[in-house]
Coordinates of C-alpha atoms and ligand atoms in Angstrom, one line a residue:
M1 CA -21.3 123.6 132.8
L2 CA -21.3 123.3 136.6
D3 CA -24.2 124.9 138.3
G4 CA -23.4 128.3 139.6
C5 CA -20.8 129.1 136.9
V6 CA -21.4 131.5 134.0
P7 CA -20.4 130.2 130.5
W8 CA -19.0 132.2 127.7
P9 CA -21.8 133.2 125.2
G10 CA -22.0 130.8 122.2
E11 CA -20.7 133.3 119.6
L12 CA -17.5 134.0 121.5
A13 CA -17.0 130.4 122.4
E14 CA -17.3 129.6 118.7
R15 CA -14.6 132.2 117.9
Y16 CA -12.2 131.0 120.6
R17 CA -12.5 127.4 119.3
A18 CA -12.2 128.5 115.6
E19 CA -9.1 130.6 116.4
G20 CA -7.5 127.7 118.2
Y21 CA -7.3 129.1 121.7
W22 CA -9.6 126.4 123.0
S23 CA -8.3 123.1 122.0
G24 CA -11.1 120.9 123.3
R25 CA -8.6 118.9 125.4
P26 CA -8.7 118.3 129.2
L27 CA -6.1 120.1 131.3
D28 CA -4.6 116.7 132.3
V29 CA -3.1 116.3 128.9
L30 CA -0.2 118.4 130.1
L31 CA 1.0 115.5 132.2
S32 CA -0.4 112.5 130.3
E33 CA 1.2 113.7 127.0
G34 CA 4.5 114.5 128.8
A35 CA 4.5 111.0 130.3
R36 CA 4.0 109.4 126.9
Q37 CA 6.5 111.6 125.0
H38 CA 9.3 111.7 127.5
P39 CA 8.6 109.3 130.4
S40 CA 12.2 109.3 131.8
R41 CA 12.7 113.0 131.9
T42 CA 12.7 114.6 135.4
A43 CA 9.3 116.3 136.0
L44 CA 9.6 117.2 139.6
V45 CA 12.2 117.8 142.3
D46 CA 11.4 118.7 145.9
A47 CA 13.5 120.7 148.4
D48 CA 15.1 117.6 149.8
G49 CA 16.3 116.6 146.3
S50 CA 13.8 113.7 145.8
R51 CA 13.0 113.4 142.1
W52 CA 10.1 112.1 140.0
T53 CA 10.2 111.4 136.3
Y54 CA 7.2 112.2 134.1
A55 CA 6.3 108.5 134.1
E56 CA 6.5 108.4 137.9
L57 CA 4.5 111.6 138.4
D58 CA 1.9 110.3 136.0
E59 CA 1.6 107.0 137.8
W60 CA 1.4 108.8 141.2
A61 CA -1.4 111.1 139.9
S62 CA -3.4 108.1 138.6
R63 CA -3.1 106.3 141.9
L64 CA -4.3 109.4 143.8
A65 CA -7.2 109.8 141.3
A66 CA -8.2 106.2 141.9
G67 CA -7.9 106.7 145.6
L68 CA -10.1 109.7 145.6
A69 CA -12.8 107.8 143.6
E70 CA -12.5 104.9 146.0
T71 CA -13.1 107.2 149.0
G72 CA -16.4 108.1 147.4
L73 CA -15.5 111.5 145.9
R74 CA -17.6 112.0 142.7
P75 CA -16.8 114.0 139.6
G76 CA -17.9 117.6 140.0
E77 CA -17.5 117.6 143.8
R78 CA -15.3 120.3 145.3
V79 CA -12.3 119.7 147.6
V80 CA -10.5 122.6 149.4
V81 CA -6.8 122.1 149.1
Q82 CA -4.4 123.9 151.4
L83 CA -0.9 122.7 150.9
P84 CA 2.6 124.2 151.0
N85 CA 4.9 123.6 148.1
V86 CA 5.3 119.9 148.5
P87 CA 5.4 117.3 145.7
E88 CA 2.0 116.0 146.9
F89 CA 0.5 119.2 145.7
V90 CA 1.6 118.6 142.2
A91 CA 0.6 114.9 142.1
L92 CA -2.7 115.6 143.7
F93 CA -3.5 118.5 141.3
F94 CA -3.3 116.1 138.4
G95 CA -5.0 113.4 140.5
F96 CA -8.0 115.7 140.9
L97 CA -8.1 116.5 137.2
R98 CA -8.1 112.8 136.5
A99 CA -10.9 112.0 139.0
G100 CA -12.9 115.0 137.7
V101 CA -13.0 116.3 141.3
L102 CA -12.6 120.0 141.5
P103 CA -9.8 121.4 143.7
V104 CA -10.4 124.8 145.4
L105 CA -7.0 126.2 145.8
A106 CA -6.5 127.9 149.2
L107 CA -3.2 129.5 150.2
P108 CA -1.1 128.1 153.1
A109 CA -1.5 131.4 154.9
H110 CA -5.2 131.2 155.1
R111 CA -6.8 130.5 158.5
E112 CA -10.3 129.8 159.9
S113 CA -11.8 133.0 158.8
E114 CA -11.0 132.3 155.1
I115 CA -11.2 128.5 155.1
V116 CA -14.5 128.0 156.7
P117 CA -16.4 130.4 154.4
L118 CA -14.6 128.8 151.4
C119 CA -15.6 125.3 152.4
E120 CA -19.2 126.6 152.9
L121 CA -19.4 128.5 149.6
S122 CA -17.9 125.6 147.6
E123 CA -19.9 123.0 149.6
A124 CA -16.6 121.2 149.9
A125 CA -16.8 117.4 150.2
A126 CA -13.3 117.2 151.6
Y127 CA -10.4 119.3 152.8
V128 CA -6.7 118.5 152.1
I129 CA -4.0 119.8 154.4
A130 CA -0.4 119.2 155.5
D131 CA 0.2 118.3 159.1
S132 CA 2.2 121.5 159.6
D133 CA 3.6 124.5 157.8
G134 CA 7.1 123.7 158.9
A135 CA 7.0 126.8 161.1
G136 CA 5.0 125.3 163.9
Y137 CA 1.4 125.8 162.7
D138 CA -0.7 122.7 162.9
Y139 CA -3.4 122.6 160.1
R140 CA -5.1 119.7 161.9
E141 CA -6.3 122.1 164.5
L142 CA -7.9 124.1 161.6
A143 CA -9.3 120.9 160.1
R144 CA -11.1 120.2 163.4
T145 CA -12.8 123.6 163.3
V146 CA -13.7 123.0 159.7
G147 CA -15.1 119.6 160.5
E148 CA -17.4 121.0 163.2
A149 CA -18.4 124.1 161.2
V150 CA -19.0 122.7 157.7
P151 CA -21.2 119.6 157.5
S152 CA -20.5 119.0 153.8
V153 CA -16.9 118.1 154.5
R154 CA -16.9 114.3 154.7
H155 CA -13.1 113.7 154.7
V156 CA -9.9 115.4 155.8
F157 CA -6.8 114.2 154.0
V158 CA -3.4 115.0 155.5
V159 CA 0.0 115.1 153.9
G160 CA 2.3 114.0 156.8
E161 CA 1.0 112.7 160.2
P162 CA -2.8 112.3 159.8
A163 CA -3.7 112.1 163.5
E164 CA -7.4 111.2 163.6
F165 CA -7.7 112.1 159.8
R166 CA -6.8 110.1 156.7
P167 CA -3.6 109.9 154.7
L168 CA -3.8 110.8 151.0
P169 CA -5.8 108.0 149.3
S170 CA -4.2 105.7 146.8
A171 CA -5.5 102.8 144.8
S172 CA -4.8 100.9 141.5
P173 CA -5.7 103.1 138.6
G174 CA -9.0 102.3 136.9
P175 CA -10.3 103.6 133.6
P176 CA -10.0 107.4 133.3
V177 CA -13.0 109.6 134.0
S178 CA -14.0 111.5 130.9
V179 CA -14.4 115.2 131.4
D180 CA -15.9 117.9 129.3
P181 CA -13.1 120.3 128.4
S182 CA -15.5 123.3 128.5
D183 CA -16.4 122.5 132.1
V184 CA -14.7 123.7 135.3
A185 CA -11.4 122.0 136.2
L186 CA -10.5 124.0 139.3
F187 CA -11.3 127.0 141.4
L188 CA -8.9 129.8 142.1
L189 CA -9.4 132.3 144.9
S190 CA -10.0 136.0 144.1
G191 CA -8.0 138.6 146.0
G192 CA -11.4 140.0 146.8
T193 CA -12.8 143.4 147.6
T194 CA -15.8 142.4 149.7
G195 CA -16.5 140.8 153.0
T196 CA -16.9 137.3 151.6
P197 CA -14.6 135.1 149.5
K198 CA -15.0 134.8 145.8
L199 CA -14.3 131.7 143.8
I200 CA -13.0 131.8 140.2
P201 CA -14.0 128.8 138.0
R202 CA -11.3 127.9 135.5
T203 CA -12.3 125.5 132.8
H204 CA -10.0 122.8 131.4
Q205 CA -9.5 124.4 128.0
D206 CA -9.2 128.0 129.3
Y207 CA -6.5 127.0 131.8
L208 CA -4.8 124.8 129.3
Y209 CA -4.5 127.7 127.0
N210 CA -3.4 129.9 130.0
A211 CA -0.5 127.5 130.8
R212 CA 0.6 126.8 127.3
A213 CA 0.5 130.3 125.9
S214 CA 2.2 131.7 129.0
A215 CA 4.9 129.1 128.6
A216 CA 5.4 130.0 125.0
V217 CA 5.6 133.8 125.7
S218 CA 8.2 133.1 128.5
G219 CA 10.4 131.0 126.3
F220 CA 9.9 127.8 128.2
S221 CA 11.3 124.6 126.7
A222 CA 12.5 121.1 127.7
D223 CA 15.6 122.8 129.2
T224 CA 13.4 124.9 131.6
R225 CA 14.0 124.3 135.2
Y226 CA 11.3 126.4 137.0
L227 CA 11.6 127.2 140.7
V228 CA 8.2 127.4 142.4
A229 CA 9.1 130.1 144.9
L230 CA 5.6 131.6 145.5
P231 CA 2.8 129.4 146.8
A232 CA 2.0 126.8 144.1
A233 CA -1.7 127.4 144.6
H234 CA -1.4 131.0 143.3
N235 CA -2.1 131.5 139.6
F236 CA 1.3 133.1 139.0
A237 CA 3.3 130.1 140.2
L238 CA 0.7 127.6 139.1
A239 CA 0.0 128.4 135.5
S240 CA 1.3 131.8 134.4
P241 CA 3.4 130.0 133.2
G242 CA 4.4 128.5 136.6
L243 CA 4.6 124.8 137.2
L244 CA 2.0 123.9 134.7
G245 CA 3.8 125.9 132.0
A246 CA 7.0 124.0 132.9
V247 CA 5.2 120.7 132.5
A248 CA 3.6 121.9 129.3
A249 CA 7.1 122.5 127.9
G250 CA 8.5 119.2 129.1
G251 CA 10.7 121.0 131.6
T252 CA 11.4 120.4 135.3
V253 CA 9.6 121.8 138.3
V254 CA 11.7 122.5 141.4
L255 CA 9.8 123.2 144.6
A256 CA 11.0 125.8 147.1
P257 CA 9.3 125.7 150.6
D258 CA 9.7 129.4 150.9
P259 CA 10.9 132.4 148.8
S260 CA 13.7 133.5 151.1
A261 CA 17.1 134.1 149.4
D262 CA 18.7 131.4 151.6
T263 CA 16.3 128.7 150.4
A264 CA 15.9 129.9 146.8
F265 CA 19.6 130.6 146.0
E266 CA 20.6 127.2 147.4
L267 CA 18.0 125.5 145.1
I268 CA 18.9 127.6 142.1
E269 CA 22.5 126.5 142.5
R270 CA 21.8 122.9 143.3
E271 CA 19.2 122.4 140.5
R272 CA 20.6 124.8 138.0
V273 CA 17.3 126.6 137.9
T274 CA 16.7 128.7 134.8
V275 CA 13.5 130.7 135.6
T276 CA 11.4 131.7 138.6
A277 CA 8.6 134.0 139.5
V278 CA 8.4 136.3 142.5
V279 CA 6.6 139.3 143.9
P280 CA 8.4 142.7 144.0
P281 CA 9.4 142.6 147.7
V282 CA 11.1 139.2 147.1
A283 CA 12.8 140.6 144.0
L284 CA 14.2 143.4 146.2
L285 CA 15.4 141.0 148.8
W286 CA 17.1 138.8 146.3
M287 CA 18.9 141.7 144.6
D288 CA 20.3 142.8 148.0
A289 CA 21.2 139.3 149.0
A290 CA 23.0 138.5 145.8
G291 CA 25.5 141.1 146.8
F292 CA 26.8 139.2 149.8
M293 CA 25.7 135.5 149.3
D294 CA 28.0 133.3 147.2
E295 CA 25.7 130.8 145.7
D296 CA 26.2 130.4 141.9
L297 CA 23.1 131.9 140.2
S298 CA 24.6 131.8 136.7
S299 CA 22.0 129.3 135.5
L300 CA 19.2 131.8 136.1
R301 CA 18.1 133.3 132.8
L302 CA 14.8 134.9 133.6
L303 CA 13.2 136.5 136.7
Q304 CA 9.4 137.0 136.3
V305 CA 8.0 139.7 138.6
G306 CA 4.4 140.4 139.2
G307 CA 1.5 140.4 141.7
A308 CA 2.1 144.0 142.5
K309 CA 3.9 146.8 140.7
L310 CA 7.6 146.7 140.3
S311 CA 9.0 150.2 140.2
A312 CA 11.3 151.2 137.3
E313 CA 14.3 151.8 139.6
P314 CA 14.6 148.2 141.0
A315 CA 13.4 146.9 137.6
S316 CA 16.5 148.5 136.0
R317 CA 18.8 146.7 138.5
V318 CA 17.6 143.1 138.0
R319 CA 20.2 142.3 135.3
S320 CA 23.2 143.7 137.1
A321 CA 22.2 142.3 140.5
L322 CA 21.1 138.8 139.5
G323 CA 22.6 138.3 136.0
C324 CA 19.3 137.5 134.4
D325 CA 16.6 139.0 132.2
L326 CA 13.5 140.6 133.7
Q327 CA 9.9 139.8 132.6
Q328 CA 7.2 141.8 134.2
V329 CA 3.9 140.0 134.6
F330 CA 0.6 141.8 135.4
G331 CA -1.9 139.1 135.9
M332 CA -5.0 138.2 137.9
A333 CA -6.6 134.9 139.0
E334 CA -9.7 136.1 137.1
G335 CA -7.9 135.6 133.8
L336 CA -6.1 138.3 131.8
L337 CA -2.3 138.0 131.8
N338 CA 0.1 140.7 130.5
F339 CA 3.7 139.9 129.9
T340 CA 6.6 142.0 128.7
R341 CA 8.1 140.1 125.8
L342 CA 11.5 138.6 125.8
D343 CA 12.5 140.6 122.8
D344 CA 11.0 143.9 124.0
P345 CA 13.4 146.8 124.3
D346 CA 14.8 147.3 127.8
E347 CA 12.8 150.5 128.2
L348 CA 9.5 148.5 127.9
K349 CA 10.7 145.7 130.2
I350 CA 11.6 148.2 132.9
T351 CA 8.8 150.7 132.7
T352 CA 5.7 148.7 131.7
Q353 CA 3.8 145.7 133.1
G354 CA 3.6 144.0 129.7
R355 CA 0.9 143.5 127.1
P356 CA -1.9 141.0 126.9
L357 CA -1.0 137.4 126.3
C358 CA -3.6 136.5 123.7
P359 CA -4.6 138.3 120.5
A360 CA -8.3 137.7 121.5
D361 CA -7.9 139.5 124.8
E362 CA -10.1 142.5 124.7
V363 CA -8.9 145.5 126.8
L364 CA -10.9 148.6 127.5
V365 CA -9.8 151.6 129.5
V366 CA -12.7 153.6 130.9
N367 CA -13.5 156.6 132.9
P368 CA -15.7 156.5 136.1
E369 CA -18.7 157.0 133.8
G370 CA -17.8 153.8 132.0
D371 CA -16.8 155.6 128.7
P372 CA -13.6 154.8 126.9
V373 CA -10.8 157.3 127.6
A374 CA -8.7 158.8 124.9
P375 CA -5.7 156.7 123.8
G376 CA -2.9 156.9 126.3
E377 CA -5.1 158.3 129.1
S378 CA -5.5 156.4 132.3
G379 CA -8.7 154.7 133.5
E380 CA -10.1 151.4 134.8
L381 CA -9.1 148.3 132.9
L382 CA -12.0 146.2 131.7
T383 CA -11.3 142.9 130.0
R384 CA -12.8 139.8 128.4
G385 CA -11.2 137.0 126.5
P386 CA -10.7 133.2 126.1
Y387 CA -9.3 132.7 129.6
T388 CA -11.0 135.4 131.6
L389 CA -14.0 134.4 133.8
R390 CA -17.5 135.5 133.0
G391 CA -18.7 135.3 136.6
Y392 CA -17.6 134.2 140.0
F393 CA -19.0 131.0 141.4
R394 CA -22.5 131.3 143.0
A395 CA -22.2 135.1 143.3
E396 CA -25.0 136.5 141.2
Q397 CA -25.3 139.9 142.9
H398 CA -21.6 140.5 143.0
N399 CA -21.3 139.4 139.3
A400 CA -23.9 142.1 138.4
R401 CA -21.4 144.7 139.7
S402 CA -18.1 143.1 138.7
F403 CA -19.0 142.6 135.0
T404 CA -20.4 145.0 132.4
P405 CA -23.6 143.9 130.6
D406 CA -21.5 142.6 127.7
G407 CA -19.3 140.5 129.9
F408 CA -16.2 142.6 130.5
Y409 CA -14.6 141.9 133.9
R410 CA -14.1 145.1 135.8
S411 CA -10.5 144.6 137.1
G412 CA -10.5 147.6 139.5
D413 CA -7.0 148.4 138.2
V414 CA -6.1 151.8 136.8
V415 CA -3.9 151.5 133.7
R416 CA -2.7 153.4 130.7
V417 CA -2.0 151.8 127.4
L418 CA 1.1 152.8 125.3
P419 CA 1.0 152.8 121.5
S420 CA 2.8 149.5 121.6
G421 CA -0.1 148.0 123.5
H422 CA 1.9 147.7 126.7
L423 CA 0.1 148.6 129.9
V424 CA 1.4 150.7 132.7
V425 CA -0.4 150.0 136.0
E426 CA -1.0 153.3 137.8
G427 CA -3.2 152.4 140.7
R428 CA -6.6 150.9 141.4
V429 CA -10.2 151.8 142.1
K430 CA -11.0 148.7 144.0
D431 CA -11.2 148.6 147.8
Q432 CA -8.3 146.3 148.3
I433 CA -4.8 146.7 149.7
N434 CA -2.0 145.0 147.7
R435 CA 0.6 144.2 150.4
G436 CA 3.6 143.1 148.3
G437 CA 1.4 141.0 146.1
E438 CA -0.9 139.7 148.9
K439 CA -4.4 141.0 148.5
I440 CA -6.4 142.3 151.4
P441 CA -10.1 143.1 150.8
A442 CA -10.7 146.2 152.9
E443 CA -14.3 145.4 153.7
E444 CA -13.4 142.0 155.0
L445 CA -10.9 143.4 157.5
E446 CA -13.3 146.2 158.4
N447 CA -16.0 143.6 159.3
H448 CA -13.6 141.8 161.6
L449 CA -12.5 145.1 163.2
L450 CA -16.2 146.1 163.8
A451 CA -16.7 142.9 165.8
H452 CA -14.3 144.3 168.4
P453 CA -16.3 145.7 171.4
A454 CA -14.3 148.9 171.5
V455 CA -14.6 149.6 167.8
H456 CA -17.4 151.9 166.7
D457 CA -16.3 152.3 163.1
A458 CA -13.4 151.1 161.0
A459 CA -11.8 152.0 157.6
V460 CA -8.9 150.2 156.2
V461 CA -6.5 151.8 153.6
G462 CA -3.1 151.2 152.1
M463 CA -0.1 153.3 153.1
P464 CA 2.9 153.6 150.8
D465 CA 5.9 151.4 151.7
E466 CA 9.3 151.2 150.1
V467 CA 9.6 147.5 150.2
M468 CA 6.0 146.1 150.2
G469 CA 4.6 148.8 147.9
E470 CA 1.8 149.2 150.5
R471 CA 1.1 148.3 154.1
T472 CA -2.2 148.2 155.8
C473 CA -3.5 151.0 158.0
A474 CA -6.7 150.6 160.1
F475 CA -8.4 153.8 161.0
L476 CA -10.8 153.4 164.0
V477 CA -13.4 155.4 165.7
V478 CA -13.6 153.9 169.2
R479 CA -16.0 153.7 172.1
G480 CA -14.3 154.1 175.5
E481 CA -10.6 153.3 175.6
A482 CA -8.8 152.8 172.4
P483 CA -7.3 149.3 171.9
T484 CA -3.6 149.1 171.0
L485 CA -2.3 147.6 167.7
R486 CA -1.1 144.6 169.6
E487 CA -4.6 144.1 171.2
V488 CA -6.3 144.4 167.8
T489 CA -4.0 142.0 166.1
A490 CA -4.5 139.5 168.9
F491 CA -8.2 139.9 168.5
L492 CA -8.0 139.3 164.8
R493 CA -5.8 136.3 165.1
E494 CA -8.3 134.9 167.6
R495 CA -10.9 135.2 164.9
G496 CA -8.8 133.2 162.6
V497 CA -7.7 136.0 160.2
A498 CA -4.6 135.2 158.1
A499 CA -1.4 136.9 159.3
Y500 CA -0.9 138.8 156.1
K501 CA -4.2 140.5 156.5
L502 CA -3.4 141.9 160.0
P503 CA -3.0 145.7 160.0
D504 CA 0.5 147.1 160.2
R505 CA -0.7 150.3 161.9
L506 CA -3.6 151.7 163.8
E507 CA -4.9 155.3 163.9
V508 CA -7.7 156.4 166.1
L509 CA -9.8 159.3 165.0
D510 CA -12.8 161.1 166.5
G511 CA -14.6 160.8 163.3
F512 CA -14.0 159.9 159.6
P513 CA -13.6 162.5 156.8
L514 CA -16.6 162.2 154.5
T515 CA -17.2 162.7 150.8
K516 CA -19.7 165.1 149.5
V517 CA -22.3 162.3 149.5
G518 CA -21.5 161.4 153.1
K519 CA -19.5 158.2 152.6
V520 CA -16.2 157.6 154.4
S521 CA -13.5 159.2 152.3
K522 CA -10.9 156.6 151.9
V523 CA -9.0 159.0 149.6
A524 CA -8.7 161.5 152.4
L525 CA -7.7 158.8 154.9
A526 CA -5.1 157.5 152.5
Q527 CA -3.7 161.0 151.9
R528 CA -3.6 161.5 155.6
I529 CA -1.5 158.4 156.3
A530 CA 0.7 158.9 153.3
G531 CA 1.5 162.3 154.7
Ligands
OOB601 C1 -1.8 138.0 140.5 O1 -3.1 137.6 140.7 P1 -4.1 138.0 141.9 O2 -5.4 137.5 141.5 O3 -3.4 137.6 143.2 O4 -4.1 139.6 141.9 C2 -4.5 140.3 140.8 C3 -4.3 141.8 141.0 C4 -4.4 142.7 139.8 O5 -5.8 143.0 139.5 C5 -3.6 143.9 140.2 O6 -4.3 144.7 141.1 C6 -2.4 143.3 140.9 O7 -2.9 142.0 141.4 N1 -1.3 143.0 140.1 C7 -0.4 143.9 139.7 C8 0.6 143.2 138.9 N2 0.3 141.9 138.9 C9 -0.9 141.8 139.6 N3 -0.3 145.3 139.9 C10 0.7 145.9 139.3 N4 1.7 145.3 138.6 C11 1.7 144.0 138.4 N5 2.7 143.4 137.7 O8 -1.3 138.9 141.2 C12 -1.1 137.4 139.4 C13 -1.6 136.4 138.6 C14 -1.0 135.8 137.6 C15 0.3 136.3 137.2 C16 0.8 137.4 137.9 C17 0.2 137.9 139.0

């Protein structure tokens, strides 16, 4: 296994193979088998209506793989990929798998302060961007910074106008590179709780299981037309079941450039979309918009909602507002996925966040001392299983804290388990803000704030919000004159912090409330701002 990754212990690996969760196949079989079995079916449709059959997508991926190899990228090398929902993302994803090159999937919203450390940590050999995000942001500017800051980055590939960089490489397909299915296929980003980014290695066979089993539990079939409304690089839209699940089922992937009701509804009508996945704030917007927009949404059968908690009230309105079924998905890039089942009673679909995908998923709910709570009580969710990581990439110290000695991942989520096995998410113990599904590691933002000359101390907490679930409040203790929110956000932008991580509110205090042991009491701060 790739250096810096933690393998599953032999005994468990044996079990996952014996029970059939690990098939010993590379992830790329999703496309190569589809192309063999139904070459002329439509695999991919972009926002402009361009279409690719399975055979065409397969051919495109092979040419990209050959191009990557010709450029000198070797199996096992890492490439940071930061693309919006364009067809190149899909072709390139499979191209990487075929070349044995490991994509590190960054989000389009990331900026210098995320991308540079990511390229450093992964020792990226290349960086893939689009020329712009369609809203005026030029990623080539970012690529120039990365090029200067990270010597390992040998190439920048651009979808669109390359300027001084390279277009995506393409060459005649050669013999396929053989990959070990138990080795890493790609890296996902963790939502994070610390000051530095964390990379999640996902192996071929664990991610293949992830995509196939998710597709099965979501009823995906050849008739599935899946709208990628969230960023394709996010685990939910990528493989839970997401676009890989749609490909696994022989269905069609439809790409939306953004999740607005305007864009999504038009595509749902035009492509007769059957299923899509969104975060709760988007679900709320769509339910409102459906009342006054007149696109035909009758093709939509299933709305998957996850990334943050969907409250029972809006959950109960999905069917009447959008005319489709609701599936709650409580997942994490680290692995474990929970789904409400399509044949669950409405009560469970509305009030729970689902139950584990796999019979081999192990779920423990523990108290702060680490002891299991009584059945039905709430506590922190610990988990291990055939598609849950055993360690972050090159993060030994952090791994010692994030995993129990017997390999359970400490999710930081507070849940309660019902007799049916369904989980109800009740909160979290991790130092992270979940702003409508977008994760903000408090410590990371605090570090940026502390770099401001007028900031003596900083503490970042979530404040409850009707639409976003939470927004971000930065508490500051200042020296001299207090900066305004506008000044602080300008300062953070200047440092290359992604827009979604910027604080929504600033509160200046003379000093922070402390806990009994003298730490800053975030509980007290959160209570204060909630009040
Ligand atoms: C998904 O993945 P990440 O890695 O962006 O975030 C994971 C965290 C979870 O630990 C939990 O704190 C929160 O997001 N979360 C939810 C939730 N789904 C995720 N909290 C409450 N209710 C839910 N339904 O967010 C993700 C990955 C795959 C599928 C779906 C979501």
